[in-house]
Coordinates of C-alpha atoms in Angstrom, one line a residue:
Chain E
X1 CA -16.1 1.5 28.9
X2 CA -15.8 4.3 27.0
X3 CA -14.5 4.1 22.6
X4 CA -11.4 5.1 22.0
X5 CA -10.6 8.7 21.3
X6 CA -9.3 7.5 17.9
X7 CA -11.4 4.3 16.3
X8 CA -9.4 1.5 14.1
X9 CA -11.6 2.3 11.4
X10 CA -9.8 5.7 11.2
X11 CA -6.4 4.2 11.7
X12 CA -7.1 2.3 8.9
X13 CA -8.7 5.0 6.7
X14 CA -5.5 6.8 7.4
X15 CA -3.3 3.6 6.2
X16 CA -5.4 2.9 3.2
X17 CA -4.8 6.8 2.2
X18 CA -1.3 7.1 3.3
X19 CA -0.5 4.1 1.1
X20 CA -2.5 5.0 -2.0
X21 CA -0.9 8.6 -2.0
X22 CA 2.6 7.3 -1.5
X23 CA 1.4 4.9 -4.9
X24 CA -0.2 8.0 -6.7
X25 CA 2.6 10.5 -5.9
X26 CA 5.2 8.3 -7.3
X27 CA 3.1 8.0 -9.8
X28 CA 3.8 11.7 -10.6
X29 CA 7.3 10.8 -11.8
X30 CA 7.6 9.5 -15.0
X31 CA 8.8 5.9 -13.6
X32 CA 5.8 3.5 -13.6
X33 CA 5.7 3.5 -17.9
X34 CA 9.4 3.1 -17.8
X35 CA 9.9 0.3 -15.6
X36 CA 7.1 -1.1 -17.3
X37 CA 4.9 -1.1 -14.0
X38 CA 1.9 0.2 -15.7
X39 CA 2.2 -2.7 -18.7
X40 CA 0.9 -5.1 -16.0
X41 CA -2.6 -6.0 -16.6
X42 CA -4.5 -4.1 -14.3
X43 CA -2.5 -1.4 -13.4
X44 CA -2.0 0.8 -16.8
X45 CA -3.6 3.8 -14.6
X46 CA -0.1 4.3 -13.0
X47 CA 1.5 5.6 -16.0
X48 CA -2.0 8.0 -16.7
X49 CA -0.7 11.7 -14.9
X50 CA -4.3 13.2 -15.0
X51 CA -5.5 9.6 -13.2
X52 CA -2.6 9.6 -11.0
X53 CA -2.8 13.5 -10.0
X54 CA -6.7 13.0 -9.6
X55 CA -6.7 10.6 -7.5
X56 CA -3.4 11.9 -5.2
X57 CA -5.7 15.0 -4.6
X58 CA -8.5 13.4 -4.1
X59 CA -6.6 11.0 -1.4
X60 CA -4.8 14.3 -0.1
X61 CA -8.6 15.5 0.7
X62 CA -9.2 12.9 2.7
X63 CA -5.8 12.3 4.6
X64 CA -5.9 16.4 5.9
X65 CA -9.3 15.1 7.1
X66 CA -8.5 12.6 8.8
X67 CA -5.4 14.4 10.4
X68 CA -7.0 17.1 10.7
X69 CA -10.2 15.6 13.1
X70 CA -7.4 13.6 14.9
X71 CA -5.6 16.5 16.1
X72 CA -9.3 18.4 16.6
X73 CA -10.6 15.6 18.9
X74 CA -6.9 16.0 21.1
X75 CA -6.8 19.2 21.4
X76 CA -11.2 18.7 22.2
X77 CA -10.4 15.5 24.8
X78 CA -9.2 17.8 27.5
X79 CA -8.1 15.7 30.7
X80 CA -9.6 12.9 28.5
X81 CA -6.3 13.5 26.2
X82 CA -4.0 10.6 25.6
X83 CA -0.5 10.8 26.1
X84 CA 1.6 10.9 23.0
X85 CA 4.4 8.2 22.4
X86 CA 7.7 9.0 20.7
X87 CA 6.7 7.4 17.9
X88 CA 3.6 9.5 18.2
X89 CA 4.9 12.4 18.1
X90 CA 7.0 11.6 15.1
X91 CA 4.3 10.2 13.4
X92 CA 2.5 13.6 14.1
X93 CA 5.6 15.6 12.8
X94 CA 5.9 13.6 9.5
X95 CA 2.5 13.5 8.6
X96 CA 1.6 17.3 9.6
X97 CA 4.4 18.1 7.3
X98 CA 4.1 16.4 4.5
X99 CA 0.5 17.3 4.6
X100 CA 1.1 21.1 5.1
X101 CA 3.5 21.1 2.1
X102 CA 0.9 19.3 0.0
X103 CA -1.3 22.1 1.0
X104 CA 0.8 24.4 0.2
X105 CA 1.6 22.9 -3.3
X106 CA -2.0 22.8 -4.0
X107 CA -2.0 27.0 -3.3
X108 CA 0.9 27.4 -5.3
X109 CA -1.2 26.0 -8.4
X110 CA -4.4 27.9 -6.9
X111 CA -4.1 32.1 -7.0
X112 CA -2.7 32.4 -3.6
X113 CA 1.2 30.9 -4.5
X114 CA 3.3 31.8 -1.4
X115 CA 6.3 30.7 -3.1
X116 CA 8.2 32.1 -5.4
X117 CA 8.2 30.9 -9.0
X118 CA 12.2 29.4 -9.0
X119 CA 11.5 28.4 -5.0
X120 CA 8.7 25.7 -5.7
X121 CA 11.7 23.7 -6.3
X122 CA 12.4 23.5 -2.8
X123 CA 8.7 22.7 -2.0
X124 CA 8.8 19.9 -4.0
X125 CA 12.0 18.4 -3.4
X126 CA 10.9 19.1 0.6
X127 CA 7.5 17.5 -0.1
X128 CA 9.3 14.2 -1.6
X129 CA 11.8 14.2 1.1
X130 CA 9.3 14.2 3.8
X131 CA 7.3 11.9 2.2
X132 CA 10.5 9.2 2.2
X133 CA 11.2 9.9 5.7
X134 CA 7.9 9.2 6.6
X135 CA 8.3 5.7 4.6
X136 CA 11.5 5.2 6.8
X137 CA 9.6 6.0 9.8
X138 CA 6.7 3.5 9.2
X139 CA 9.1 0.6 8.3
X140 CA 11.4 1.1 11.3
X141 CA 8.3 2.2 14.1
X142 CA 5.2 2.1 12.0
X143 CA 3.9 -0.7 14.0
X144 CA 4.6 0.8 17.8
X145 CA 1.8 2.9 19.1
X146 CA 1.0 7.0 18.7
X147 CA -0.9 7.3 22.4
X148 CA 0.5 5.7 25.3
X149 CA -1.9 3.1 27.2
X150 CA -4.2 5.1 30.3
X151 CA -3.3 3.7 33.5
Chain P
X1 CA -19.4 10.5 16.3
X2 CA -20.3 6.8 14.3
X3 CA -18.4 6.0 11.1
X4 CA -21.3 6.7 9.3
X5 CA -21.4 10.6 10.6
X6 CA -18.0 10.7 10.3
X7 CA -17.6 9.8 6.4
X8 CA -20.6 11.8 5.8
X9 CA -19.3 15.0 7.4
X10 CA -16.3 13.9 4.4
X11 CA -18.8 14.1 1.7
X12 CA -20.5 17.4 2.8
X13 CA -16.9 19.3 2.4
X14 CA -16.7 17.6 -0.8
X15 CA -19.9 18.2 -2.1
X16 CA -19.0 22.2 -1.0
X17 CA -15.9 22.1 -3.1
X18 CA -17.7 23.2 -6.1
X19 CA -19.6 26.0 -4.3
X20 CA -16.5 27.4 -2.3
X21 CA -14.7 27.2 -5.9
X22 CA -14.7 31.1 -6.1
X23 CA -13.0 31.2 -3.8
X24 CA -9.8 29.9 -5.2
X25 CA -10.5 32.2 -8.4
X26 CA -8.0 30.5 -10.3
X27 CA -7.3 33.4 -12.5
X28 CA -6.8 36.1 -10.4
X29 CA -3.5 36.7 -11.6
X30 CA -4.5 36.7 -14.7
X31 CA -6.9 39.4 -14.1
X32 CA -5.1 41.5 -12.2
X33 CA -3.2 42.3 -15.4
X34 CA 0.0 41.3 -14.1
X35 CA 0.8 38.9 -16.7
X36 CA 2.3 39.8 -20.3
X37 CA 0.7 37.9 -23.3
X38 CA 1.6 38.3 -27.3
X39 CA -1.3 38.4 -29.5
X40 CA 0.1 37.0 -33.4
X41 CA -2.3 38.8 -36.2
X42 CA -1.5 35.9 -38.7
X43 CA -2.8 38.0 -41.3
X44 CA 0.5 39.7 -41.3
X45 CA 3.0 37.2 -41.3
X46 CA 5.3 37.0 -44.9
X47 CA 7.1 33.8 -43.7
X48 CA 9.9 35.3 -43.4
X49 CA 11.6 33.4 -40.8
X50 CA 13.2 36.8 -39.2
X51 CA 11.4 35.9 -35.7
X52 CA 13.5 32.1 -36.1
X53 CA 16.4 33.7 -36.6
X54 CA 16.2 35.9 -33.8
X55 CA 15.3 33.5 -31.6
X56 CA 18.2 31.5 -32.4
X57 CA 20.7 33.9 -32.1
X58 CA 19.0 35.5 -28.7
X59 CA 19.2 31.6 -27.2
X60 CA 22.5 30.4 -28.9
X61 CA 24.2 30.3 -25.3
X62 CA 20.9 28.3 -24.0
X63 CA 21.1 25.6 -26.3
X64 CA 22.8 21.8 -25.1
X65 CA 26.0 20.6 -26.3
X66 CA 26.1 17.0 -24.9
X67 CA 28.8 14.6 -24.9
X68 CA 28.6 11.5 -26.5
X69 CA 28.5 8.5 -25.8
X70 CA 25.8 9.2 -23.9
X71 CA 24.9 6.6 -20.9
X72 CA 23.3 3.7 -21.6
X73 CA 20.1 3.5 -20.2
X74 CA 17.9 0.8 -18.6
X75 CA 15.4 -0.3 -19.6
X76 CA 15.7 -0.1 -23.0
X77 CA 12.0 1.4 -23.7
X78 CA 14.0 4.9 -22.5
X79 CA 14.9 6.0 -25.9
X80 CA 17.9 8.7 -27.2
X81 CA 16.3 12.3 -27.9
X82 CA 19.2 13.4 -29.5
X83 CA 18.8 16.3 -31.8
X84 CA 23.1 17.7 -31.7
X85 CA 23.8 16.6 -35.2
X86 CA 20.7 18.0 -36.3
X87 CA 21.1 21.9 -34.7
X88 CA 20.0 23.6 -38.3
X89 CA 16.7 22.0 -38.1
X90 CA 13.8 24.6 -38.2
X91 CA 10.5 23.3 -39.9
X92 CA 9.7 21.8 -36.2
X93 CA 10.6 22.2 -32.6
X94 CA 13.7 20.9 -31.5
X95 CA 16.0 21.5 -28.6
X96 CA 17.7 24.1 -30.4
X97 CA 15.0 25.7 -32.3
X98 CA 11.7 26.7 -29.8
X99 CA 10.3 29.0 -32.5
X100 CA 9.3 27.6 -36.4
X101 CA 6.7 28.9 -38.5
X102 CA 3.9 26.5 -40.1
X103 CA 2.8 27.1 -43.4
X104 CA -0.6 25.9 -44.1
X105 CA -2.8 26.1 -47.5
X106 CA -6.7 25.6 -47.1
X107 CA -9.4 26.1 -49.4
X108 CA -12.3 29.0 -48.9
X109 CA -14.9 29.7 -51.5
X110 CA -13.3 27.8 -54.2
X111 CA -9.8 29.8 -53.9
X112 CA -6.3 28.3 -51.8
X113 CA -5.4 30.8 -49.1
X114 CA -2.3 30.2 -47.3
X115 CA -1.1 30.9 -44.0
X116 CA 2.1 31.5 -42.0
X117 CA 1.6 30.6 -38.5
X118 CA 4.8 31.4 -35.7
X119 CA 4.7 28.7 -33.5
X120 CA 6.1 28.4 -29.8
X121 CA 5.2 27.9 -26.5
X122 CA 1.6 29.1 -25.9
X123 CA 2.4 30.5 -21.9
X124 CA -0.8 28.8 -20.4
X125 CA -2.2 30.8 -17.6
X126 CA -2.0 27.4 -15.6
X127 CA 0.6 25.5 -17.2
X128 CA 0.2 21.5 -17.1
X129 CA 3.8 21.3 -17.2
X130 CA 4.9 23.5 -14.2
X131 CA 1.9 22.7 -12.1
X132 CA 2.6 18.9 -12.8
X133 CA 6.2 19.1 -12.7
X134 CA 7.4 16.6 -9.5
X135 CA 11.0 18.1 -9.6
X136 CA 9.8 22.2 -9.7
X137 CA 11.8 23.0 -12.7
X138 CA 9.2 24.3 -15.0
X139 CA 7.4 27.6 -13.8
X140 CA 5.4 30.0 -14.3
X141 CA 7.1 33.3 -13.9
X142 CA 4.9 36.5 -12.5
X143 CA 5.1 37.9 -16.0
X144 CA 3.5 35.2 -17.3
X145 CA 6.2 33.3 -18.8
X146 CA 6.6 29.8 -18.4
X147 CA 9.7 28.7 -18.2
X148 CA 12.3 25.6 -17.6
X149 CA 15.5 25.4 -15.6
X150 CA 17.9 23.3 -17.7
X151 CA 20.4 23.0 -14.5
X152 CA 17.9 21.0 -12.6
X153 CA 15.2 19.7 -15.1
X154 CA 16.1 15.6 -15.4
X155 CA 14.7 14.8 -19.0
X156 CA 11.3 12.9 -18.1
X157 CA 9.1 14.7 -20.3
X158 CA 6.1 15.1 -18.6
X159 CA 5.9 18.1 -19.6
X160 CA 5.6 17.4 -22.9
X161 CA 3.3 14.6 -22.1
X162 CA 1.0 16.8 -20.4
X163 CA 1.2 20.2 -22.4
X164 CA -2.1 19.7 -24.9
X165 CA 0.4 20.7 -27.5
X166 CA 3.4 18.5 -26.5
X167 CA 5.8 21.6 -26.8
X168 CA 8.7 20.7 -24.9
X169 CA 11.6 18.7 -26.5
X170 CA 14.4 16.7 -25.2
X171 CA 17.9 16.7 -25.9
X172 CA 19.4 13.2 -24.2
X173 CA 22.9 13.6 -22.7
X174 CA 23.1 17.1 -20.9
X175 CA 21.3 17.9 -17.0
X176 CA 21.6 16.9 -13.9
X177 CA 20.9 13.7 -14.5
X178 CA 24.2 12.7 -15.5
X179 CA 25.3 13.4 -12.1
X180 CA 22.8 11.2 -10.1
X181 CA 21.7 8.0 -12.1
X182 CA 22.0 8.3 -15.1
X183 CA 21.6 4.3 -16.2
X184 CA 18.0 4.4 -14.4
X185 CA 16.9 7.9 -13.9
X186 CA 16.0 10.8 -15.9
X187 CA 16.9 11.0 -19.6
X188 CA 18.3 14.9 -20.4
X189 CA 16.7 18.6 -20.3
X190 CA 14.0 19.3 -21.9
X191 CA 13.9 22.8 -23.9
X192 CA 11.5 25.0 -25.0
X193 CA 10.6 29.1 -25.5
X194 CA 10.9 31.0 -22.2
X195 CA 9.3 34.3 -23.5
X196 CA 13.1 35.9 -23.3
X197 CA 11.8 36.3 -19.9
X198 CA 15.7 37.7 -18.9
X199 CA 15.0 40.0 -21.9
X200 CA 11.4 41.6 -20.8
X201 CA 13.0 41.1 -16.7
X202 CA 15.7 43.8 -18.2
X203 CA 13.0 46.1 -19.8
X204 CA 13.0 44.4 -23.0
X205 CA 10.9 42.5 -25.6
X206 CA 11.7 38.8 -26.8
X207 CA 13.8 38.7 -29.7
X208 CA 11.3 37.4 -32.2
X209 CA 8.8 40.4 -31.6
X210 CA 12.0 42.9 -32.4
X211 CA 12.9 41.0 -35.6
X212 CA 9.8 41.1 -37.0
X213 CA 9.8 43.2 -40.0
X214 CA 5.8 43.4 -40.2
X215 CA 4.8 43.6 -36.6
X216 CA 2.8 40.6 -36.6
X217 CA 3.5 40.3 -33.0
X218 CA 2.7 43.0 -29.9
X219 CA 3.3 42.2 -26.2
X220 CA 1.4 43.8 -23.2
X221 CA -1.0 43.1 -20.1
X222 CA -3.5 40.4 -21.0
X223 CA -6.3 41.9 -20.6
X224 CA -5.2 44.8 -22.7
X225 CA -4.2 42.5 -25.5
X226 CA -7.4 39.9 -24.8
X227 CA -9.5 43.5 -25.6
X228 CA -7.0 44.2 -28.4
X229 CA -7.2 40.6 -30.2
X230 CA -11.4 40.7 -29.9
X231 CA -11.2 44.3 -31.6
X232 CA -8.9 43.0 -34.5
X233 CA -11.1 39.9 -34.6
X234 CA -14.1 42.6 -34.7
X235 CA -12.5 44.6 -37.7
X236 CA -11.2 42.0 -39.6
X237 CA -14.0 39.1 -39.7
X238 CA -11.1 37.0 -38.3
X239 CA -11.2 34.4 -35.2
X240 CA -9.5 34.2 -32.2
X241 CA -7.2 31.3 -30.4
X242 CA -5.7 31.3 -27.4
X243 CA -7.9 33.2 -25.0
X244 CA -9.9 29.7 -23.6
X245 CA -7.5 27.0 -24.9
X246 CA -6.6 24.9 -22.0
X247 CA -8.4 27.1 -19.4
X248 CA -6.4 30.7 -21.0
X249 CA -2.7 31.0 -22.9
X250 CA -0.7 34.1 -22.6
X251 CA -0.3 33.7 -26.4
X252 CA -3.5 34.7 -28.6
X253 CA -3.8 34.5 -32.5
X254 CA -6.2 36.1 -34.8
X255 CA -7.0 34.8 -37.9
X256 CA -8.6 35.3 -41.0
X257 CA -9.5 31.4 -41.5
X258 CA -11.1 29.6 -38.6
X259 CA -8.4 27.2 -36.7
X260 CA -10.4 24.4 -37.1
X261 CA -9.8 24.3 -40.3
X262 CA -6.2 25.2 -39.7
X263 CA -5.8 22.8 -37.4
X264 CA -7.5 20.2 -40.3
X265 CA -5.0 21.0 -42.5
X266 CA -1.6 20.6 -40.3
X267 CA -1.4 17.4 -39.7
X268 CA 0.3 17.3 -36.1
X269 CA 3.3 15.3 -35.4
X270 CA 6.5 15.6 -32.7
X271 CA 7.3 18.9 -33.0
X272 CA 4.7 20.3 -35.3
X273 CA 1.6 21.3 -32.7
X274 CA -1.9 21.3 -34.0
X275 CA -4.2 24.4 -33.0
X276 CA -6.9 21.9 -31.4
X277 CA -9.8 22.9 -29.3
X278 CA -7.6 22.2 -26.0
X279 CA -9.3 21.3 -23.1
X280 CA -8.6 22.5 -19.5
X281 CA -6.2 20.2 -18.5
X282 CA -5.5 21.6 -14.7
X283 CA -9.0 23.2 -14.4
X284 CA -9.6 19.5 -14.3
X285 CA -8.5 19.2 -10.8
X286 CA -10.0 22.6 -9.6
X287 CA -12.4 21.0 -7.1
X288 CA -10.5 18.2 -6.0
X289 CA -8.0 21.1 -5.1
X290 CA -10.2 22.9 -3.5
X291 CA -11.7 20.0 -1.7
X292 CA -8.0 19.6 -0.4
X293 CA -8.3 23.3 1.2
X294 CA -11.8 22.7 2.8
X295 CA -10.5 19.5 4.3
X296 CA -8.9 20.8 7.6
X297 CA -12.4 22.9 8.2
X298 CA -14.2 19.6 7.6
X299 CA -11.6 17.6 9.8
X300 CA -11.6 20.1 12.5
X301 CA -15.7 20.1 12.7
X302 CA -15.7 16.7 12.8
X303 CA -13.0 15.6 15.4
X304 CA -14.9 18.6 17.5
X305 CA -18.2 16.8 17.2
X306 CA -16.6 13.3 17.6
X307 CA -15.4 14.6 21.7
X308 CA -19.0 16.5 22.1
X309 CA -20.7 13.3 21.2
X310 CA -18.4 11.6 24.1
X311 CA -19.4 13.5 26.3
X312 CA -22.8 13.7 25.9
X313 CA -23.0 10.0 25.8
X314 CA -20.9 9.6 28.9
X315 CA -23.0 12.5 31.2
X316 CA -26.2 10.2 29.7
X317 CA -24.6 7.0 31.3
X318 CA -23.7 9.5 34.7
X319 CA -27.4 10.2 34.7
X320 CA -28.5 6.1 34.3
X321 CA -25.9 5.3 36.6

């Protein structure tokens, strides 16, 4: 029998880095010191932006990878190409968004900004939106499946 | 495609960040002479305090008036920034003074020479504060200017925690914030020189290089005033500031006593910026950013190998079989 198109390891990859940008992008608004989050033993990093931004790029890196090789090895699969839920292709929407604006973001503070300087607002706001929505999303459907079963 | 390959087609596009860094020249706008920059020849400056005036007057319709009480805030570690009864302030920056000259005294070859430094925002090339900002109200302008929008900026100072010379200040009780949550959320507006970038937008010059009697200050491309400061540096022995601080500044000084000693001498505190040997802050994060960018090429190379692998594993079983 042949592995699955996508492996639990990379399911789990993804998880593991959805989670720990969700923690690190909070992490970008000045909430953790004030709530006194980042007094607790252990966890003073949270309230450290250049840790925090560091580490939400570094996670963004590998989250656009992952996505990125998933949506590679679909498109690849052929007639080998599993049928996408509902919740699939919401999770797909979600996550392709909130990726692309994080792209985009990164740009922006690169040479090649394709927003305009009292726009990046918008970017922003859109980029934390998303990423709520996609918190939403994996409390109310996170746990039904992306692919429906083969018959 | 195992786990193994798979992770370790990861760590190639990572390990290529630095090499593809280039790339993402991260000051090309800088060197395409788009942005203004000032360059300060402190060897002028009297003290006068023309240039604070200036800039108080040019800004008088920018400055907060909060109403009191403000809101009480939870918990209590977020603390009152409130500068209202104290608007005449001007030996530091406040909310309602983004311009203050230092005066510093420092000893060469046995004789005290003193010094009038104009201080302000510096205009990084890469600003921290805008390119760290969660909320997009602090930007970089295409002139160079950075600048913050007091009708959406929510008081919570990263700005100033990040900026290597904790410029911005924050005036509690005035923003947006008093419309959303004000109890838990936010904490005012923080303020701070925008270049008179509605000034220069209109064809103009920011107030405080007008005002100055002595013309300690000129504006124009930065590389025309990087070439200017190194020639005045050249002619007068001096030394420069302001051209590698935190990756580049829009803002360069000249002079005649090395700022390490200056900077020796000043004694920062809230408000009163030292002239430290900043380091890069954003430049920081250039290859994890650009590792971001090479991601998807990665990805896509990987995901394509993953299916080619299947399918040569499963024409190998077809040819057992």
């Amino acid at each position: 029998m042949p592995k699955p198109l996508f492996p639990v390891w990379q399911k789990r990859l993804t998880l593991i880095a959805a989670l720990g940008l969700a923690l690190t992008g909070m992490g970008q608004m000045p909430i953790f010191s004030r709530y006194y989050i980042a007094d607790l033993p252990g966890l003073g990093w949270l309230g450290n932006y250049q840790i925090t931004a560091a580490l939400h790029l570094a996670l963004g890196a590998a989250l656009v990878f992952l996505l990125t090789s998933y949506a590679a090895s679909w498109l690849a699969a052929g007639a080998a190409r599993p049928t996408l839920t509902t919740a699939g292709k919401w999770r797909v929407a979600l996550y392709g968004a909130v990726a692309l604006t994080g792209v985009v973001r990164v740009l922006q503070n690169g040479s090649w900004a394709m927003v305009g300087p009292m726009n990046v607002r918008y970017l922003d706001w859109l980029h934390l939106a998303l990423a709520m929505g996609l918190l939403v999303f994996a409390m109310a459907a996170g746990r039904k499946g992306a692919v429906a079963a083969r018959r | 495609m195992n786990r193994r390959a798979f992770l370790k087609s990861l760590g190639t596009a990572m390990a290529a960040a630095p090499v593809a860094a280039p790339l993402l020249a991260r000051d090309a706008a800088a060197a395409s002479g788009e942005q203004l920059a000032t360059l300060f020849d402190l060897s002028k400056c009297i003290g006068c305090g023309a240039c604070v005036a200036a800039c108080r007057a040019a800004h008088a319709a920018d400055y907060p008036n909060p109403q009191k009480p403000f809101p009480k805030m939870y918990p209590e570690r977020a603390k009152v920034e409130d500068f209202s009864d104290k608007r005449d302030v001007d030996d530091r920056l406040t909310p309602y003074n983004w311009l203050f000259i230092q005066t510093v005294t420092v000893t060469r070859n046995g004789k005290a020479i003193s010094l009038n430094i104009p201080r302000r925002c510096m205009h990084c090339v890469h600003p921290p504060c805008a390119e760290l900002c969660p909320w997009g109200s602090a930007v970089r302008h295409d002139d160079g200017a950075v600048a913050i929008d007091a009708n959406i900026c929510l008081g919570g100072a990263k700005c100033r925690d990040v900026c290597p010379w904790h410029i911005p200040q924050r005036q509690t009780g005035v923003g947006l914030y008093l419309d959303l949550l004000p109890a838990f959320a936010g904490n005012g507006v923080m303020y701070k020189c925008d270049r008179c970038h509605g000034r220069v937008a209109a064809g103009g010059k920011p107030a405080c290089i007008e005002a100055c009697p002595n013309d300690v200050q000129t504006i124009g491309p930065r590389r025309e005033i990087i070439a200017a400061a190194h020639d005045l540096a050249r002619q007068t022995g001096g030394f420069l500031y302001g051209e590698t601080e935190n990756g580049g500044t829009n803002t360069l000084y000249v002079s005649p006593i090395p700022f390490e000693e200056l900077h020796a001498a000043l004694q920062p505190s809230p408000g009163n910026p030292g002239l430290q040997a900043a380091a890069d802050v954003m430049g920081k994060e250039k290859n994890l950013a650009t590792a971001v960018l090479l991601a998807p090429l990665a990805g896509i190379a990987a995901g394509i190998l993953r299916v080619a692998n299947r399918a040569r594993k499963a024409a190998k079983e077809d040819d057992h079989a």
